[in-house]
Each structure stands twice: as structure tokens, then as C-alpha cells.
PDB file of C-alpha atoms in Angstrom:
ATOM      1  CA  UNK A   1     -17.848 -12.634   9.410  1.00  0.00           C
ATOM      2  CA  UNK A   2     -17.658  -9.216  11.012  1.00  0.00           C
ATOM      3  CA  UNK A   3     -14.055  -8.881   9.907  1.00  0.00           C
ATOM      4  CA  UNK A   4     -14.895  -9.805   6.345  1.00  0.00           C
ATOM      5  CA  UNK A   5     -17.711  -7.298   6.078  1.00  0.00           C
ATOM      6  CA  UNK A   6     -15.597  -4.442   7.452  1.00  0.00           C
ATOM      7  CA  UNK A   7     -12.756  -5.156   5.012  1.00  0.00           C
ATOM      8  CA  UNK A   8     -15.413  -5.268   2.294  1.00  0.00           C
ATOM      9  CA  UNK A   9     -16.580  -1.815   3.402  1.00  0.00           C
ATOM     10  CA  UNK A  10     -13.023  -0.441   3.185  1.00  0.00           C
ATOM     11  CA  UNK A  11     -12.606  -2.008  -0.271  1.00  0.00           C
ATOM     12  CA  UNK A  12     -15.879  -0.437  -1.378  1.00  0.00           C
ATOM     13  CA  UNK A  13     -14.889   2.974   0.024  1.00  0.00           C
ATOM     14  CA  UNK A  14     -11.563   2.895  -1.832  1.00  0.00           C
ATOM     15  CA  UNK A  15     -13.335   1.661  -4.989  1.00  0.00           C
ATOM     16  CA  UNK A  16     -15.676   4.591  -4.683  1.00  0.00           C
ATOM     17  CA  UNK A  17     -12.926   7.170  -4.080  1.00  0.00           C
ATOM     18  CA  UNK A  18     -11.020   5.753  -7.070  1.00  0.00           C
ATOM     19  CA  UNK A  19     -14.155   5.989  -9.178  1.00  0.00           C
ATOM     20  CA  UNK A  20     -14.481   9.689  -8.406  1.00  0.00           C
ATOM     21  CA  UNK A  21     -10.852  10.733  -8.987  1.00  0.00           C
ATOM     22  CA  UNK A  22     -10.492   8.655 -12.158  1.00  0.00           C
ATOM     23  CA  UNK A  23     -13.781  10.019 -13.533  1.00  0.00           C
ATOM     24  CA  UNK A  24     -12.649  13.593 -12.805  1.00  0.00           C
ATOM     25  CA  UNK A  25      -9.098  13.363 -14.193  1.00  0.00           C
ATOM     26  CA  UNK A  26      -8.660  10.387 -16.556  1.00  0.00           C
ATOM     27  CA  UNK A  27     -10.739  11.662 -19.511  1.00  0.00           C
ATOM     28  CA  UNK A  28      -8.924  14.997 -19.898  1.00  0.00           C
ATOM     29  CA  UNK A  29      -5.446  13.473 -19.400  1.00  0.00           C
ATOM     30  CA  UNK A  30      -6.124  10.693 -21.918  1.00  0.00           C
ATOM     31  CA  UNK A  31      -7.674  13.190 -24.349  1.00  0.00           C
ATOM     32  CA  UNK A  32      -4.567  15.417 -24.167  1.00  0.00           C
ATOM     33  CA  UNK A  33      -1.730  12.877 -23.990  1.00  0.00           C
ATOM     34  CA  UNK A  34      -3.405   9.992 -25.803  1.00  0.00           C
ATOM     35  CA  UNK A  35      -5.183  11.764 -28.660  1.00  0.00           C
ATOM     36  CA  UNK A  36      -4.664  15.535 -29.039  1.00  0.00           C
ATOM     37  CA  UNK A  37      -0.847  15.639 -28.772  1.00  0.00           C
ATOM     38  CA  UNK A  38      -0.207  12.369 -30.694  1.00  0.00           C
ATOM     39  CA  UNK A  39      -2.461  13.517 -33.569  1.00  0.00           C
ATOM     40  CA  UNK A  40      -0.746  16.909 -33.649  1.00  0.00           C
ATOM     41  CA  UNK A  41      -3.933  18.899 -32.997  1.00  0.00           C
ATOM     42  CA  UNK A  42      -1.992  20.892 -30.392  1.00  0.00           C
ATOM     43  CA  UNK A  43       1.745  20.982 -29.735  1.00  0.00           C
ATOM     44  CA  UNK A  44       2.762  18.891 -26.693  1.00  0.00           C
ATOM     45  CA  UNK A  45       4.258  20.786 -23.738  1.00  0.00           C
ATOM     46  CA  UNK A  46       8.012  21.367 -23.720  1.00  0.00           C
ATOM     47  CA  UNK A  47      10.076  19.010 -21.574  1.00  0.00           C
ATOM     48  CA  UNK A  48      11.092  21.843 -19.212  1.00  0.00           C
ATOM     49  CA  UNK A  49       7.445  22.736 -18.567  1.00  0.00           C
ATOM     50  CA  UNK A  50       6.524  19.082 -17.980  1.00  0.00           C
ATOM     51  CA  UNK A  51       9.328  18.682 -15.468  1.00  0.00           C
ATOM     52  CA  UNK A  52       8.411  21.923 -13.674  1.00  0.00           C
ATOM     53  CA  UNK A  53       4.829  20.695 -13.295  1.00  0.00           C
ATOM     54  CA  UNK A  54       5.751  17.088 -12.439  1.00  0.00           C
ATOM     55  CA  UNK A  55       8.352  18.094  -9.832  1.00  0.00           C
ATOM     56  CA  UNK A  56       5.896  20.286  -7.928  1.00  0.00           C
ATOM     57  CA  UNK A  57       5.017  18.590  -4.604  1.00  0.00           C
ATOM     58  CA  UNK A  58       1.287  19.209  -5.075  1.00  0.00           C
ATOM     59  CA  UNK A  59       1.340  17.537  -8.513  1.00  0.00           C
ATOM     60  CA  UNK A  60       3.251  14.589  -7.076  1.00  0.00           C
ATOM     61  CA  UNK A  61       0.729  14.054  -4.288  1.00  0.00           C
ATOM     62  CA  UNK A  62      -2.240  14.390  -6.682  1.00  0.00           C
ATOM     63  CA  UNK A  63      -0.658  12.038  -9.233  1.00  0.00           C
ATOM     64  CA  UNK A  64       0.155   9.383  -6.651  1.00  0.00           C
ATOM     65  CA  UNK A  65      -3.335   9.615  -5.145  1.00  0.00           C
ATOM     66  CA  UNK A  66      -4.862   9.370  -8.617  1.00  0.00           C
ATOM     67  CA  UNK A  67      -2.757   6.291  -9.489  1.00  0.00           C
ATOM     68  CA  UNK A  68      -3.288   4.427  -6.191  1.00  0.00           C
ATOM     69  CA  UNK A  69      -7.037   5.062  -5.950  1.00  0.00           C
ATOM     70  CA  UNK A  70      -7.631   4.334  -9.648  1.00  0.00           C
ATOM     71  CA  UNK A  71      -5.792   1.011  -9.333  1.00  0.00           C
ATOM     72  CA  UNK A  72      -7.851   0.069  -6.267  1.00  0.00           C
ATOM     73  CA  UNK A  73     -10.977   1.016  -8.219  1.00  0.00           C
ATOM     74  CA  UNK A  74      -9.845  -1.328 -11.000  1.00  0.00           C
ATOM     75  CA  UNK A  75      -9.003  -4.111  -8.539  1.00  0.00           C
ATOM     76  CA  UNK A  76     -12.397  -4.080  -6.844  1.00  0.00           C
ATOM     77  CA  UNK A  77     -14.471  -3.827 -10.019  1.00  0.00           C
ATOM     78  CA  UNK A  78     -12.395  -6.316 -11.990  1.00  0.00           C
ATOM     79  CA  UNK A  79     -12.580  -8.808  -9.119  1.00  0.00           C
ATOM     80  CA  UNK A  80     -16.365  -8.692  -9.249  1.00  0.00           C
ATOM     81  CA  UNK A  81     -16.379  -8.850 -13.040  1.00  0.00           C
ATOM     82  CA  UNK A  82     -14.359 -12.087 -12.916  1.00  0.00           C
ATOM     83  CA  UNK A  83     -16.298 -13.564  -9.984  1.00  0.00           C
ATOM     84  CA  UNK A  84     -19.794 -12.770 -11.145  1.00  0.00           C
ATOM     85  CA  UNK A  85     -19.539 -11.954 -14.833  1.00  0.00           C
ATOM     86  CA  UNK A  86     -17.388 -14.890 -15.911  1.00  0.00           C
ATOM     87  CA  UNK A  87     -18.652 -17.100 -13.047  1.00  0.00           C
ATOM     88  CA  UNK A  88     -15.167 -17.929 -11.810  1.00  0.00           C
ATOM     89  CA  UNK A  89     -16.244 -18.158  -8.185  1.00  0.00           C
ATOM     90  CA  UNK A  90     -14.038 -21.170  -7.538  1.00  0.00           C
ATOM     91  CA  UNK A  91     -10.928 -19.130  -8.331  1.00  0.00           C
ATOM     92  CA  UNK A  92     -11.596 -16.573  -5.587  1.00  0.00           C
ATOM     93  CA  UNK A  93      -8.125 -16.691  -4.002  1.00  0.00           C
ATOM     94  CA  UNK A  94      -6.023 -16.338  -7.189  1.00  0.00           C
ATOM     95  CA  UNK A  95      -8.359 -13.634  -8.497  1.00  0.00           C
ATOM     96  CA  UNK A  96      -8.049 -11.638  -5.277  1.00  0.00           C
ATOM     97  CA  UNK A  97      -4.285 -12.034  -5.446  1.00  0.00           C
ATOM     98  CA  UNK A  98      -4.201 -10.898  -9.083  1.00  0.00           C
ATOM     99  CA  UNK A  99      -6.419  -7.866  -8.446  1.00  0.00           C
ATOM    100  CA  UNK A 100      -5.235  -6.533  -5.097  1.00  0.00           C
ATOM    101  CA  UNK A 101      -1.641  -7.750  -5.615  1.00  0.00           C
ATOM    102  CA  UNK A 102      -1.623  -6.011  -8.991  1.00  0.00           C
ATOM    103  CA  UNK A 103      -3.001  -2.817  -7.474  1.00  0.00           C
ATOM    104  CA  UNK A 104      -0.365  -2.807  -4.700  1.00  0.00           C
ATOM    105  CA  UNK A 105       2.490  -3.541  -7.124  1.00  0.00           C
ATOM    106  CA  UNK A 106       1.253  -0.836  -9.497  1.00  0.00           C
ATOM    107  CA  UNK A 107       0.962   1.651  -6.626  1.00  0.00           C
ATOM    108  CA  UNK A 108       4.553   1.017  -5.525  1.00  0.00           C
ATOM    109  CA  UNK A 109       5.759   1.442  -9.128  1.00  0.00           C
ATOM    110  CA  UNK A 110       3.812   4.713  -9.397  1.00  0.00           C
ATOM    111  CA  UNK A 111       5.295   5.986  -6.096  1.00  0.00           C
ATOM    112  CA  UNK A 112       8.867   5.182  -7.190  1.00  0.00           C
ATOM    113  CA  UNK A 113       8.363   6.887 -10.573  1.00  0.00           C
ATOM    114  CA  UNK A 114       6.441   9.962  -9.390  1.00  0.00           C
ATOM    115  CA  UNK A 115       8.853  10.765  -6.522  1.00  0.00           C
ATOM    116  CA  UNK A 116      11.937   9.346  -8.286  1.00  0.00           C
TER     117      UNK A 116
ATOM    118  CA  UNK B   1     -27.376 -43.850  -0.673  1.00  0.00           C
ATOM    119  CA  UNK B   2     -25.307 -42.103  -3.298  1.00  0.00           C
ATOM    120  CA  UNK B   3     -28.224 -42.052  -5.691  1.00  0.00           C
ATOM    121  CA  UNK B   4     -30.330 -40.501  -2.951  1.00  0.00           C
ATOM    122  CA  UNK B   5     -27.754 -37.790  -2.314  1.00  0.00           C
ATOM    123  CA  UNK B   6     -27.603 -37.032  -6.019  1.00  0.00           C
ATOM    124  CA  UNK B   7     -31.358 -36.599  -5.989  1.00  0.00           C
ATOM    125  CA  UNK B   8     -31.327 -33.928  -3.308  1.00  0.00           C
ATOM    126  CA  UNK B   9     -28.545 -31.861  -4.854  1.00  0.00           C
ATOM    127  CA  UNK B  10     -29.392 -28.202  -5.112  1.00  0.00           C
ATOM    128  CA  UNK B  11     -30.733 -27.055  -8.439  1.00  0.00           C
ATOM    129  CA  UNK B  12     -28.277 -24.704 -10.076  1.00  0.00           C
ATOM    130  CA  UNK B  13     -29.460 -23.165 -13.308  1.00  0.00           C
ATOM    131  CA  UNK B  14     -26.692 -22.797 -15.853  1.00  0.00           C
ATOM    132  CA  UNK B  15     -26.211 -19.299 -17.183  1.00  0.00           C
ATOM    133  CA  UNK B  16     -24.453 -18.681 -20.466  1.00  0.00           C
ATOM    134  CA  UNK B  17     -21.217 -16.699 -20.193  1.00  0.00           C
ATOM    135  CA  UNK B  18     -22.686 -14.408 -22.858  1.00  0.00           C
ATOM    136  CA  UNK B  19     -25.928 -13.635 -21.010  1.00  0.00           C
ATOM    137  CA  UNK B  20     -25.221  -9.921 -21.354  1.00  0.00           C
ATOM    138  CA  UNK B  21     -25.203  -9.547 -25.149  1.00  0.00           C
ATOM    139  CA  UNK B  22     -28.936 -10.010 -25.592  1.00  0.00           C
ATOM    140  CA  UNK B  23     -30.216  -6.819 -24.039  1.00  0.00           C
ATOM    141  CA  UNK B  24     -28.995  -3.241 -24.397  1.00  0.00           C
ATOM    142  CA  UNK B  25     -29.149  -2.451 -20.669  1.00  0.00           C
ATOM    143  CA  UNK B  26     -27.146  -5.609 -19.846  1.00  0.00           C
ATOM    144  CA  UNK B  27     -24.595  -4.759 -22.521  1.00  0.00           C
ATOM    145  CA  UNK B  28     -24.207  -1.232 -21.144  1.00  0.00           C
ATOM    146  CA  UNK B  29     -23.785  -2.660 -17.634  1.00  0.00           C
ATOM    147  CA  UNK B  30     -20.999  -4.993 -18.763  1.00  0.00           C
ATOM    148  CA  UNK B  31     -19.279  -2.242 -20.778  1.00  0.00           C
ATOM    149  CA  UNK B  32     -19.445  -0.029 -17.672  1.00  0.00           C
ATOM    150  CA  UNK B  33     -17.851  -2.741 -15.551  1.00  0.00           C
ATOM    151  CA  UNK B  34     -15.204  -3.322 -18.248  1.00  0.00           C
ATOM    152  CA  UNK B  35     -14.291   0.383 -18.154  1.00  0.00           C
ATOM    153  CA  UNK B  36     -12.151  -0.400 -15.087  1.00  0.00           C
ATOM    154  CA  UNK B  37      -9.648  -2.209 -17.340  1.00  0.00           C
ATOM    155  CA  UNK B  38      -9.110   1.037 -19.239  1.00  0.00           C
ATOM    156  CA  UNK B  39      -8.835   3.001 -15.991  1.00  0.00           C
ATOM    157  CA  UNK B  40      -5.946   0.642 -15.141  1.00  0.00           C
ATOM    158  CA  UNK B  41      -4.439   1.143 -18.632  1.00  0.00           C
ATOM    159  CA  UNK B  42      -4.695   4.920 -18.102  1.00  0.00           C
ATOM    160  CA  UNK B  43      -2.610   4.605 -14.896  1.00  0.00           C
ATOM    161  CA  UNK B  44       0.036   2.542 -16.719  1.00  0.00           C
ATOM    162  CA  UNK B  45       0.182   5.079 -19.569  1.00  0.00           C
ATOM    163  CA  UNK B  46       0.379   8.021 -17.145  1.00  0.00           C
ATOM    164  CA  UNK B  47       3.211   6.463 -15.105  1.00  0.00           C
ATOM    165  CA  UNK B  48       5.114   5.655 -18.328  1.00  0.00           C
ATOM    166  CA  UNK B  49       4.733   9.310 -19.369  1.00  0.00           C
ATOM    167  CA  UNK B  50       6.004  10.584 -16.004  1.00  0.00           C
ATOM    168  CA  UNK B  51       8.896   8.081 -16.064  1.00  0.00           C
ATOM    169  CA  UNK B  52       9.895   9.206 -19.565  1.00  0.00           C
ATOM    170  CA  UNK B  53       9.775  12.891 -18.604  1.00  0.00           C
ATOM    171  CA  UNK B  54      11.893  12.236 -15.487  1.00  0.00           C
ATOM    172  CA  UNK B  55      14.539  10.378 -17.526  1.00  0.00           C
ATOM    173  CA  UNK B  56      15.188  13.481 -19.610  1.00  0.00           C
ATOM    174  CA  UNK B  57      14.315  15.377 -22.754  1.00  0.00           C
ATOM    175  CA  UNK B  58      15.295  12.617 -25.239  1.00  0.00           C
ATOM    176  CA  UNK B  59      13.305  10.016 -23.413  1.00  0.00           C
ATOM    177  CA  UNK B  60      10.284  12.343 -23.313  1.00  0.00           C
ATOM    178  CA  UNK B  61      10.535  12.860 -27.102  1.00  0.00           C
ATOM    179  CA  UNK B  62      10.709   9.073 -27.569  1.00  0.00           C
ATOM    180  CA  UNK B  63       7.552   8.680 -25.512  1.00  0.00           C
ATOM    181  CA  UNK B  64       5.776  11.284 -27.658  1.00  0.00           C
ATOM    182  CA  UNK B  65       6.816   9.431 -30.834  1.00  0.00           C
ATOM    183  CA  UNK B  66       5.709   6.093 -29.363  1.00  0.00           C
ATOM    184  CA  UNK B  67       2.374   7.596 -28.346  1.00  0.00           C
ATOM    185  CA  UNK B  68       1.674   8.788 -31.905  1.00  0.00           C
ATOM    186  CA  UNK B  69       1.960   5.346 -33.504  1.00  0.00           C
ATOM    187  CA  UNK B  70      -1.389   4.446 -35.111  1.00  0.00           C
ATOM    188  CA  UNK B  71      -2.106   1.443 -32.864  1.00  0.00           C
ATOM    189  CA  UNK B  72      -1.368   3.525 -29.773  1.00  0.00           C
ATOM    190  CA  UNK B  73      -3.745   6.262 -30.910  1.00  0.00           C
ATOM    191  CA  UNK B  74      -6.445   3.659 -31.615  1.00  0.00           C
ATOM    192  CA  UNK B  75      -5.905   2.043 -28.210  1.00  0.00           C
ATOM    193  CA  UNK B  76      -6.085   5.419 -26.479  1.00  0.00           C
ATOM    194  CA  UNK B  77      -9.229   6.413 -28.410  1.00  0.00           C
ATOM    195  CA  UNK B  78     -10.917   3.211 -27.200  1.00  0.00           C
ATOM    196  CA  UNK B  79      -9.622   3.851 -23.670  1.00  0.00           C
ATOM    197  CA  UNK B  80     -10.907   7.447 -23.834  1.00  0.00           C
ATOM    198  CA  UNK B  81     -14.378   6.209 -24.866  1.00  0.00           C
ATOM    199  CA  UNK B  82     -14.412   3.818 -21.911  1.00  0.00           C
ATOM    200  CA  UNK B  83     -13.219   6.350 -19.305  1.00  0.00           C
ATOM    201  CA  UNK B  84     -15.814   8.842 -20.580  1.00  0.00           C
ATOM    202  CA  UNK B  85     -18.460   6.104 -20.213  1.00  0.00           C
ATOM    203  CA  UNK B  86     -17.138   5.495 -16.704  1.00  0.00           C
ATOM    204  CA  UNK B  87     -17.315   9.205 -15.828  1.00  0.00           C
ATOM    205  CA  UNK B  88     -20.835   9.687 -17.213  1.00  0.00           C
ATOM    206  CA  UNK B  89     -22.263   6.565 -15.534  1.00  0.00           C
ATOM    207  CA  UNK B  90     -20.428   7.357 -12.290  1.00  0.00           C
ATOM    208  CA  UNK B  91     -21.697  10.939 -12.016  1.00  0.00           C
ATOM    209  CA  UNK B  92     -25.200   9.927 -13.086  1.00  0.00           C
ATOM    210  CA  UNK B  93     -25.322   7.369 -10.269  1.00  0.00           C
ATOM    211  CA  UNK B  94     -23.858   9.774  -7.690  1.00  0.00           C
ATOM    212  CA  UNK B  95     -27.265  11.033  -6.403  1.00  0.00           C
ATOM    213  CA  UNK B  96     -28.256   7.432  -5.605  1.00  0.00           C
ATOM    214  CA  UNK B  97     -25.153   6.895  -3.462  1.00  0.00           C
ATOM    215  CA  UNK B  98     -25.148  10.312  -1.845  1.00  0.00           C
ATOM    216  CA  UNK B  99     -28.106  12.202  -0.424  1.00  0.00           C
ATOM    217  CA  UNK B 100     -27.237  15.846   0.111  1.00  0.00           C
ATOM    218  CA  UNK B 101     -29.398  17.728   2.559  1.00  0.00           C
ATOM    219  CA  UNK B 102     -29.727  21.472   2.533  1.00  0.00           C
ATOM    220  CA  UNK B 103     -31.517  22.971   5.549  1.00  0.00           C
ATOM    221  CA  UNK B 104     -32.968  19.545   6.294  1.00  0.00           C
ATOM    222  CA  UNK B 105     -34.391  18.961   2.822  1.00  0.00           C
ATOM    223  CA  UNK B 106     -32.810  16.496   0.389  1.00  0.00           C
ATOM    224  CA  UNK B 107     -31.384  18.214  -2.652  1.00  0.00           C
ATOM    225  CA  UNK B 108     -32.988  17.035  -5.938  1.00  0.00           C
ATOM    226  CA  UNK B 109     -31.062  14.214  -7.662  1.00  0.00           C
ATOM    227  CA  UNK B 110     -30.587  16.350 -10.753  1.00  0.00           C
ATOM    228  CA  UNK B 111     -28.699  18.985  -8.743  1.00  0.00           C
ATOM    229  CA  UNK B 112     -26.404  16.423  -7.099  1.00  0.00           C
ATOM    230  CA  UNK B 113     -25.557  14.900 -10.496  1.00  0.00           C
ATOM    231  CA  UNK B 114     -25.227  18.409 -11.968  1.00  0.00           C
ATOM    232  CA  UNK B 115     -22.751  19.345  -9.244  1.00  0.00           C
ATOM    233  CA  UNK B 116     -20.617  16.328 -10.114  1.00  0.00           C
ATOM    234  CA  UNK B 117     -20.677  17.148 -13.833  1.00  0.00           C
ATOM    235  CA  UNK B 118     -19.722  20.754 -13.013  1.00  0.00           C
ATOM    236  CA  UNK B 119     -16.812  19.505 -10.889  1.00  0.00           C
ATOM    237  CA  UNK B 120     -15.725  17.315 -13.846  1.00  0.00           C
ATOM    238  CA  UNK B 121     -15.754  20.347 -16.151  1.00  0.00           C
ATOM    239  CA  UNK B 122     -13.743  22.460 -13.679  1.00  0.00           C
ATOM    240  CA  UNK B 123     -11.191  19.678 -13.037  1.00  0.00           C
ATOM    241  CA  UNK B 124     -10.738  19.139 -16.794  1.00  0.00           C
ATOM    242  CA  UNK B 125     -10.285  22.862 -17.406  1.00  0.00           C
ATOM    243  CA  UNK B 126      -7.704  23.174 -14.606  1.00  0.00           C
ATOM    244  CA  UNK B 127      -5.696  20.179 -15.907  1.00  0.00           C
ATOM    245  CA  UNK B 128      -5.775  21.505 -19.492  1.00  0.00           C
ATOM    246  CA  UNK B 129      -4.714  24.953 -18.288  1.00  0.00           C
ATOM    247  CA  UNK B 130      -1.751  23.543 -16.323  1.00  0.00           C
ATOM    248  CA  UNK B 131      -0.623  21.154 -19.084  1.00  0.00           C
ATOM    249  CA  UNK B 132      -0.933  23.716 -21.864  1.00  0.00           C
ATOM    250  CA  UNK B 133       1.324  26.147 -20.054  1.00  0.00           C
ATOM    251  CA  UNK B 134      -1.022  28.486 -18.238  1.00  0.00           C
ATOM    252  CA  UNK B 135       0.915  27.814 -15.065  1.00  0.00           C
TER     253      UNK B 135
END
């Protein structure tokens, strides 16, 4: 029991950290790259500028942190949404695997891409 | 015996899967919880963008063309609405999760939430400035 509650606390802490970083950074990035540039409101950055920004070590660390924590935020919240919201309590093990496995796989993919 | 056991089974009320559509506050709660799906989509989209930029100029242009297809713009507008809902609900709840004390006195909830919204504004401005070539 004690073990379960401490891992729950870690999951909640990571969920919380992911909630903060995604709330701070996701809206502006989606607004720029998902809406403003595609609709032609502003010209998208040149490839050279993008690469200069993306190859900077600080950007790489921030991007990886943003991706990993946001995915853990998703995993924790989505797990509860499936358990409680859709009342799939019997499927606890596969749901945990889907959520946390998905978050870990996504984090590895993000690390390979960002530092690749 | 079996009939007796059936009699003492625990009472479990059945709840409809759509219990949350009947009241506005429940609907908002479920939409807030669903926002996490769009946070995950945002990560996928961001990593695809970085991957395209790293593969070279042509690949980056292809990503930009793909991102301006109508269904992509619609999807990203929906995702933007959900991540904004996530940000607003998250920062509004922040004072409940975090009690800041200044010289022993708890800071008013409005100031804690205000600090988070100010941080959101600064972070957004810094990102826009970097992306749009200020750096």
C-alpha cells in the first residue's frame, strides 16, 4: 500500500509539472504553428532561423522537458478519464500500459528527434 | 445458499456513461479532462515539426504545406481551444493547490492566480519573439 501511494504521489507531481509547462507553452506554439502561419496571417520563419533556434542546447532541453512532462500529464489525466469517466475500472492494467507506455514511447521519440 | 449470497450482494447504482451532459459544470469538467488528449496531440505536432526542420529545407516546406490543409487548420483550431481551456482552468485552480506565504501571511488567491496568468503572458511573448526572429 505504501509503495502504491508513493508512486501515485510521483505520478501526480509529474502530472502537475506537465500541466504547468503545457499551459505556459502549448497555446502560443499551437497558435503560431497551427493557425497563424498556416493561414498566412504572418510569414513562417525561414528554415535557417528554425534550425538555429532548434539546434541551441537550451531550446533542446526546454523542448524535451516540455514533450516529456506534457505526455506524462496526458497519461495521468487520460488514465483517470478512462477509469472513472467511462467506468472501465476492470481494464486497469491495459489502460495503465496504454497511458504510461504511450508516454514513455512518445518521450523516447521526442528525445531522438530533438537531439537527432 | 446461492440465493442467499445473491441477496447480500452490494448495491451498485448504475450510472449512465453520459452523466456529464446534463449540467454545464459537469460538461466543463469533462471538457477540461479531455483537454489532455489535445495536449498529447500538441506534442505529436511539435515533434513532427522539429523532425521536418531537422531533415532539411524541403522537408520543412512540406510540413508547412501539410499544416495549411483545411482539415489540419480545423484540427489545430479545436486543439488550440482545448489547450487554452486547459491553461485557463489550470491557472485558475493554482491558488487552491499552492498557498504562497509572504512574511507569514497567505497571499490572496487572486494574486497567486494573477501571477500565473502573468507568467503565461511572459512565456508566450518570449516564444513569439524567438520564433518570429527577434533572436
